[in-house]
Short mmCIF file of C-alpha atoms and ligand atoms in Angstrom, two decimals:
data_model
loop_
_atom_site.label_atom_id
_atom_site.label_comp_id
_atom_site.label_asym_id
_atom_site.label_seq_id
_atom_site.Cartn_x
_atom_site.Cartn_y
_atom_site.Cartn_z
CA MET A 16 -35.62 -80.25 64.47
CA LEU A 17 -33.15 -80.73 67.26
CA ILE A 18 -29.89 -81.20 65.39
CA LYS A 19 -29.05 -78.02 63.56
CA LEU A 20 -25.51 -78.19 62.34
CA ASN A 21 -23.86 -75.40 60.48
CA LYS A 22 -21.85 -76.50 57.47
CA ARG A 23 -18.58 -75.53 59.13
CA SER A 24 -19.17 -77.80 62.10
CA THR A 25 -20.68 -80.74 60.27
CA PRO A 26 -19.24 -83.76 62.06
CA LYS A 27 -17.15 -86.40 60.33
CA SER A 28 -18.82 -89.76 59.74
CA SER A 29 -16.92 -91.06 62.80
CA GLU A 30 -18.93 -88.64 64.91
CA ILE A 31 -22.35 -89.12 63.43
CA THR A 32 -23.04 -92.49 64.98
CA PRO A 33 -22.24 -91.56 68.59
CA TRP A 34 -24.25 -88.37 68.21
CA GLY A 35 -27.19 -90.22 66.72
CA VAL A 36 -27.12 -92.67 69.60
CA TYR A 37 -26.76 -89.82 72.04
CA GLN A 38 -29.70 -87.98 70.55
CA LYS A 39 -31.90 -91.08 70.78
CA ARG A 40 -30.94 -91.46 74.42
CA ARG A 41 -31.96 -87.85 75.03
CA ASP A 42 -35.28 -88.41 73.29
CA PHE A 43 -35.79 -91.47 75.44
CA LEU A 44 -35.10 -89.46 78.59
CA LYS A 45 -37.64 -86.86 77.49
CA THR A 46 -40.27 -89.51 76.80
CA ALA A 47 -39.49 -91.08 80.16
CA ALA A 48 -39.90 -87.68 81.81
CA ILE A 49 -43.32 -87.19 80.25
CA ALA A 50 -44.35 -90.72 81.24
CA GLY A 51 -43.14 -89.92 84.74
CA SER A 52 -45.35 -86.86 84.88
CA ILE A 53 -48.39 -89.04 84.30
CA ALA A 54 -47.33 -90.90 87.42
CA ALA A 55 -47.91 -87.65 89.35
CA VAL A 56 -44.40 -86.11 89.11
CA ALA A 57 -44.56 -82.49 88.01
CA PRO A 58 -42.79 -82.20 84.63
CA SER A 59 -41.21 -78.94 85.78
CA LEU A 60 -39.12 -80.95 88.21
CA LEU A 61 -37.88 -83.21 85.46
CA LEU A 62 -37.24 -80.80 82.63
CA PRO A 63 -34.99 -77.82 83.31
CA ARG A 64 -36.58 -74.40 83.20
CA GLU A 65 -35.61 -72.21 80.26
CA ALA A 66 -34.51 -75.33 78.41
CA LYS A 67 -33.75 -74.67 74.77
CA ALA A 68 -33.33 -76.77 71.68
CA SER A 69 -29.77 -77.45 70.56
CA ALA A 70 -27.60 -80.21 69.16
CA PHE A 71 -27.63 -81.51 72.72
CA GLY A 72 -31.39 -81.93 72.89
CA GLU A 73 -33.56 -79.68 74.99
CA MET A 74 -31.35 -80.15 78.03
CA VAL A 75 -29.27 -77.00 78.00
CA THR A 76 -30.24 -74.28 80.48
CA ARG A 77 -29.17 -70.65 80.46
CA GLY A 78 -26.50 -70.57 83.15
CA ARG A 79 -25.78 -67.92 85.73
CA TYR A 80 -22.92 -65.51 85.04
CA SER A 81 -23.96 -65.00 81.41
CA THR A 82 -23.37 -61.52 80.04
CA ASP A 83 -26.11 -59.83 78.02
CA GLU A 84 -23.56 -58.09 75.81
CA GLU A 85 -23.93 -58.64 72.09
CA LYS A 86 -22.60 -62.04 71.03
CA THR A 87 -19.80 -62.28 68.47
CA SER A 88 -21.16 -63.90 65.31
CA PHE A 89 -20.86 -67.68 64.91
CA ASP A 90 -18.86 -67.05 61.74
CA ALA A 91 -16.28 -64.90 63.54
CA VAL A 92 -16.03 -67.26 66.53
CA THR A 93 -15.33 -70.18 64.17
CA SER A 94 -13.06 -68.52 61.61
CA TYR A 95 -10.67 -66.33 63.65
CA ASN A 96 -8.91 -68.74 66.01
CA ASN A 97 -5.68 -69.46 67.82
CA PHE A 98 -4.96 -73.18 67.82
CA TYR A 99 -1.32 -73.85 66.98
CA GLU A 100 -1.85 -77.60 66.61
CA LEU A 101 -3.95 -76.71 63.54
CA GLY A 102 -1.60 -73.98 62.27
CA THR A 103 -0.29 -70.63 63.47
CA GLY A 104 -2.40 -68.38 61.19
CA LYS A 105 -5.79 -67.16 62.41
CA GLU A 106 -7.60 -68.92 59.56
CA ASP A 107 -5.56 -72.15 59.64
CA PRO A 108 -7.55 -73.85 62.44
CA ALA A 109 -10.86 -73.65 60.52
CA GLU A 110 -9.14 -74.88 57.39
CA ASN A 111 -7.53 -77.87 59.13
CA ALA A 112 -10.39 -78.68 61.49
CA ASP A 113 -11.55 -81.66 59.41
CA LYS A 114 -8.30 -83.47 60.27
CA LEU A 115 -9.11 -83.36 63.97
CA ILE A 116 -11.08 -86.62 64.30
CA THR A 117 -12.62 -86.67 67.77
CA ARG A 118 -13.80 -90.27 68.07
CA PRO A 119 -12.67 -92.31 69.88
CA TRP A 120 -11.60 -89.80 72.55
CA THR A 121 -10.94 -90.20 76.25
CA VAL A 122 -10.09 -87.79 79.05
CA THR A 123 -7.98 -89.19 81.90
CA VAL A 124 -8.23 -87.49 85.29
CA ASP A 125 -5.52 -88.62 87.70
CA GLY A 126 -2.67 -87.51 89.96
CA GLU A 127 -3.47 -86.42 93.53
CA VAL A 128 -6.96 -87.93 93.58
CA GLY A 129 -8.61 -90.77 95.46
CA ASN A 130 -10.56 -91.99 92.48
CA PRO A 131 -8.64 -91.63 89.19
CA LYS A 132 -10.76 -92.22 86.10
CA THR A 133 -10.71 -92.28 82.32
CA PHE A 134 -13.91 -90.97 80.77
CA GLY A 135 -15.09 -91.66 77.24
CA ILE A 136 -16.12 -88.42 75.58
CA ASP A 137 -19.72 -89.51 74.94
CA ASP A 138 -20.07 -90.31 78.63
CA LEU A 139 -18.65 -86.88 79.58
CA LEU A 140 -21.12 -85.13 77.26
CA LYS A 141 -24.06 -86.36 79.29
CA ARG A 142 -22.57 -86.84 82.73
CA TYR A 143 -23.14 -83.36 84.21
CA PRO A 144 -25.81 -80.70 83.69
CA LEU A 145 -25.08 -78.72 80.53
CA GLU A 146 -25.52 -74.96 80.61
CA GLU A 147 -25.19 -72.11 78.16
CA ARG A 148 -22.69 -69.57 79.48
CA ILE A 149 -22.27 -66.38 77.49
CA TYR A 150 -18.79 -65.20 78.45
CA ARG A 151 -16.51 -62.36 77.49
CA MET A 152 -13.20 -63.79 76.24
CA ARG A 153 -10.02 -61.75 75.85
CA CYS A 154 -6.84 -62.77 74.07
CA VAL A 155 -3.44 -61.50 75.19
CA GLU A 156 -3.18 -60.10 71.64
CA ALA A 157 -5.77 -57.48 72.74
CA TRP A 158 -8.82 -58.69 70.81
CA SER A 159 -11.95 -59.97 72.49
CA MET A 160 -15.18 -61.82 71.76
CA VAL A 161 -18.46 -62.71 73.46
CA VAL A 162 -19.09 -66.43 73.09
CA PRO A 163 -22.15 -68.52 74.00
CA TRP A 164 -20.46 -71.66 75.32
CA ILE A 165 -22.26 -74.88 76.16
CA GLY A 166 -20.57 -76.79 78.92
CA PHE A 167 -20.43 -77.88 82.53
CA GLU A 168 -18.53 -76.75 85.58
CA LEU A 169 -15.04 -78.27 85.81
CA GLY A 170 -15.67 -78.56 89.57
CA ASN A 171 -18.27 -81.29 88.93
CA LEU A 172 -15.62 -83.47 87.31
CA LEU A 173 -12.89 -82.68 89.86
CA ARG A 174 -15.13 -83.47 92.83
CA GLU A 175 -16.04 -86.80 91.29
CA VAL A 176 -12.40 -87.96 91.29
CA GLU A 177 -11.94 -86.82 94.92
CA PRO A 178 -8.85 -84.58 95.16
CA THR A 179 -6.54 -85.59 98.02
CA GLY A 180 -5.35 -83.12 100.67
CA LYS A 181 -2.11 -82.75 98.68
CA ALA A 182 -3.79 -81.49 95.50
CA LYS A 183 -3.01 -77.77 95.00
CA TYR A 184 -2.97 -77.36 91.20
CA VAL A 185 -4.61 -78.82 88.12
CA ALA A 186 -2.56 -79.54 84.97
CA PHE A 187 -4.17 -79.97 81.54
CA GLU A 188 -2.81 -81.51 78.34
CA THR A 189 -3.96 -81.47 74.71
CA LEU A 190 -3.81 -84.51 72.43
CA VAL A 191 -0.49 -85.26 70.71
CA ASP A 192 -1.09 -86.76 67.27
CA PRO A 193 0.51 -85.06 64.24
CA GLU A 194 -1.93 -86.83 61.90
CA ARG A 195 -4.95 -85.29 63.56
CA MET A 196 -3.04 -82.14 64.54
CA PRO A 197 -0.88 -81.26 61.54
CA GLY A 198 0.62 -78.21 63.28
CA GLN A 199 2.46 -80.61 65.57
CA THR A 200 4.83 -81.54 62.75
CA ARG A 201 6.53 -78.23 63.56
CA ALA A 202 8.07 -77.50 66.97
CA VAL A 203 6.49 -74.04 67.34
CA LEU A 204 5.62 -75.02 70.92
CA ASN A 205 6.76 -77.87 73.10
CA TRP A 206 3.95 -80.43 72.57
CA PRO A 207 1.69 -81.36 74.21
CA TYR A 208 0.14 -77.94 74.73
CA ARG A 209 -0.01 -77.65 78.52
CA GLU A 210 -1.90 -75.38 80.85
CA GLY A 211 -2.49 -75.16 84.58
CA LEU A 212 -4.71 -73.60 87.22
CA ARG A 213 -4.54 -73.37 90.98
CA LEU A 214 -7.11 -75.79 92.47
CA ASP A 215 -9.31 -72.97 93.81
CA GLU A 216 -9.37 -71.37 90.34
CA ALA A 217 -10.27 -74.72 88.80
CA LEU A 218 -13.08 -75.23 91.32
CA HIS A 219 -14.52 -71.72 90.79
CA PRO A 220 -18.01 -72.02 89.27
CA LEU A 221 -17.07 -69.67 86.40
CA THR A 222 -14.54 -72.26 85.17
CA ILE A 223 -16.16 -74.62 82.69
CA LEU A 224 -15.32 -77.40 80.29
CA SER A 225 -17.02 -76.53 77.02
CA VAL A 226 -18.43 -79.06 74.55
CA GLY A 227 -20.39 -76.70 72.29
CA ILE A 228 -20.97 -73.15 71.07
CA TYR A 229 -24.10 -71.50 69.72
CA ASP A 230 -26.27 -74.60 70.31
CA GLN A 231 -23.91 -76.74 68.24
CA ILE A 232 -21.25 -79.30 69.02
CA LEU A 233 -17.84 -77.71 69.45
CA PRO A 234 -16.16 -77.18 66.05
CA GLY A 235 -12.60 -78.53 65.71
CA GLN A 236 -11.10 -75.06 65.46
CA ASN A 237 -12.60 -74.13 68.84
CA GLY A 238 -11.10 -77.17 70.60
CA ALA A 239 -13.31 -80.18 69.93
CA PRO A 240 -14.40 -82.31 71.56
CA ILE A 241 -13.77 -80.65 74.94
CA ARG A 242 -11.86 -77.54 76.00
CA LEU A 243 -11.39 -75.40 79.07
CA VAL A 244 -12.93 -71.92 79.39
CA VAL A 245 -11.59 -69.54 82.07
CA PRO A 246 -13.10 -66.14 81.22
CA TRP A 247 -11.07 -63.94 83.61
CA LYS A 248 -7.73 -65.10 82.17
CA TYR A 249 -6.11 -64.41 78.79
CA GLY A 250 -7.36 -66.72 76.04
CA PHE A 251 -4.32 -68.97 75.98
CA LYS A 252 -5.20 -70.44 79.42
CA SER A 253 -8.36 -71.91 77.85
CA ILE A 254 -6.70 -75.08 76.54
CA LYS A 255 -8.37 -76.96 73.68
CA SER A 256 -8.89 -80.64 72.81
CA ILE A 257 -8.02 -81.95 76.28
CA VAL A 258 -7.02 -85.58 76.86
CA ARG A 259 -5.53 -85.39 80.34
CA ILE A 260 -6.26 -83.55 83.59
CA ARG A 261 -3.82 -84.16 86.41
CA LEU A 262 -4.08 -82.86 89.98
CA THR A 263 -0.67 -81.97 91.38
CA GLU A 264 0.99 -80.77 94.56
CA THR A 265 3.39 -78.41 92.76
CA MET A 266 2.74 -75.71 90.17
CA PRO A 267 2.61 -77.37 86.74
CA GLN A 268 4.48 -76.17 83.65
CA THR A 269 2.50 -74.38 80.97
CA SER A 270 3.40 -74.21 77.27
CA TRP A 271 3.51 -70.43 77.00
CA ASN A 272 5.43 -70.00 80.23
CA MET A 273 7.99 -72.60 79.04
CA ALA A 274 8.29 -70.87 75.66
CA ASN A 275 8.69 -67.35 77.04
CA PRO A 276 8.55 -66.92 80.83
CA ARG A 277 9.12 -63.16 80.62
CA GLU A 278 6.01 -62.63 78.51
CA TYR A 279 3.66 -65.27 79.91
CA GLY A 280 3.24 -66.02 83.61
CA PHE A 281 1.40 -68.87 85.28
CA TYR A 282 -1.59 -66.76 86.37
CA SER A 283 -2.20 -64.69 83.22
CA ASN A 284 -5.22 -62.91 84.67
CA VAL A 285 -6.64 -60.23 82.40
CA ASN A 286 -5.15 -57.10 83.94
CA PRO A 287 -5.23 -53.69 82.20
CA GLU A 288 -2.56 -52.42 84.62
CA VAL A 289 0.11 -55.01 83.83
CA ASP A 290 1.29 -54.66 80.24
CA HIS A 291 2.66 -57.44 78.12
CA PRO A 292 6.39 -56.61 77.58
CA ARG A 293 5.67 -55.83 73.91
CA TRP A 294 2.26 -54.11 74.08
CA SER A 295 -0.29 -52.48 76.36
CA GLN A 296 -3.16 -54.44 77.91
CA SER A 297 -5.29 -51.41 78.81
CA LYS A 298 -7.54 -51.61 75.73
CA GLU A 299 -8.96 -54.26 73.47
CA ARG A 300 -10.77 -54.53 70.15
CA ARG A 301 -13.99 -56.48 70.29
CA ILE A 302 -14.12 -58.53 67.06
CA GLY A 303 -16.66 -56.79 64.81
CA ASP A 304 -16.09 -53.34 66.38
CA PHE A 305 -14.08 -50.57 64.83
CA LEU A 306 -13.11 -48.64 67.96
CA ARG A 307 -11.18 -50.12 70.86
CA ARG A 308 -12.72 -50.32 74.31
CA LYS A 309 -11.28 -50.32 77.83
CA THR A 310 -10.12 -53.64 79.25
CA HIS A 311 -11.50 -54.34 82.72
CA MET A 312 -9.75 -55.98 85.67
CA PHE A 313 -10.19 -59.76 85.50
CA ASN A 314 -12.01 -59.15 82.19
CA GLY A 315 -14.92 -57.69 84.17
CA TYR A 316 -15.30 -60.75 86.43
CA ASP A 317 -13.58 -59.06 89.42
CA GLU A 318 -16.59 -59.36 91.71
CA GLU A 319 -16.63 -63.09 91.18
CA VAL A 320 -12.90 -63.88 91.27
CA GLY A 321 -11.07 -60.92 92.87
CA GLN A 322 -11.00 -62.66 96.26
CA LEU A 323 -8.93 -65.54 94.84
CA TYR A 324 -5.96 -63.15 94.58
CA ALA A 325 -6.30 -61.18 97.82
CA GLY A 326 -2.84 -60.25 99.09
CA MET A 327 -1.01 -61.30 95.91
CA ASP A 328 1.17 -58.89 93.96
CA LEU A 329 -0.35 -59.30 90.50
CA SER A 330 2.46 -57.50 88.72
CA LYS A 331 4.87 -60.17 90.02
CA ASN A 332 2.36 -63.00 89.70
CA HIS A 333 1.28 -61.98 86.21
N1 LIG B 28 -4.33 -76.73 72.61
C1 LIG B 28 -4.39 -75.41 72.39
N2 LIG B 28 -5.26 -74.66 73.10
C2 LIG B 28 -5.34 -73.32 72.89
C3 LIG B 28 -4.48 -72.68 71.96
C4 LIG B 28 -3.56 -73.49 71.24
O1 LIG B 28 -2.77 -73.02 70.38
N3 LIG B 28 -3.56 -74.85 71.47
N4 LIG B 28 -4.55 -71.29 71.79
C5 LIG B 28 -5.09 -70.52 72.92
C6 LIG B 28 -5.31 -69.11 72.62
S1 LIG B 28 -3.93 -68.12 72.48
C7 LIG B 28 -6.57 -68.55 72.56
S2 LIG B 28 -6.80 -66.87 72.38
C8 LIG B 28 -7.77 -69.42 72.63
C9 LIG B 28 -8.68 -69.15 71.43
O2 LIG B 28 -9.88 -69.86 71.54
P1 LIG B 28 -10.99 -69.71 70.37
O3 LIG B 28 -10.29 -70.02 69.08
O4 LIG B 28 -12.07 -70.70 70.68
O5 LIG B 28 -11.48 -68.29 70.41
O6 LIG B 28 -7.47 -70.81 72.66
C10 LIG B 28 -6.37 -71.14 73.50
N5 LIG B 28 -6.25 -72.59 73.62
MO1 LIG B 29 -4.70 -65.89 72.79
#
């Protein structure tokens, strides 16, 4: 069986049809691939190696950069969340996730690009190669998780819209719709939730747009239908339920920086040496563990991303 959906992430009826259609398309592609092999094309060239079954069909490959650390349980990843649009408590997002209807859904990519586009979500789900990336994630609140994301490199999407020579940053926005996002009836943050990256950070191959976890479509509480994942930055940079991506010449505003610039900077790289004004960042508690562990520079991804910040004072650019 290809579609294994946990009860928590069971899609609304509005999602079942597109997924059913999508699944049939995948099955068709597989059949076509096998037919192709009869016409003397090696099947290994058509089907990815290490492909595994998931809600996405057998098209997801184990990506590079995955950690082999023990994964945080599906239950913990989907029941202990920060997602203020669905409530400020850790258990609110799972409770309110059924309100977040994700069809129809579009993502507009515009700004300093030669080829601005609006993508339908079902197109985006099959447009680029999907990979499983098992990443360490660390929240500024000093807890961490290891999450098997399914997604694709943000760079694939950005290259397709052809950034102009002026593009230096990428700004992201979450949906605004108090009916689907009941937390937006309160002004706890300035909606829409906004985040931003420098263009070179956005183009780094570690930076992905995620559409699933644990072989399943992304549950609402984790940012359905599509969210950013930037594993060397504090969790809040990984913006959920994205509807707009805009390339800009100047540094974009971000929700947490607007709310409290002293506590949250634009870069927000995981850095055990630069404490949050109200607490230390040198240690973290992995969800499920009892004892705290050391926090590593750039969340342990320093070899991959350290160069991006050569010559920058990271206590000023925190
Ligand atoms: N739109 C939106 N994105 C968001 C948030 C939010 O409140 N709204 N919270 C952030 C924070 S603080 C964290 S730690 C991560 C949590 O992601 P997870 O629930 O999938 O672990 O989402 C981030 N993305
Ligand atoms: Mo966070």
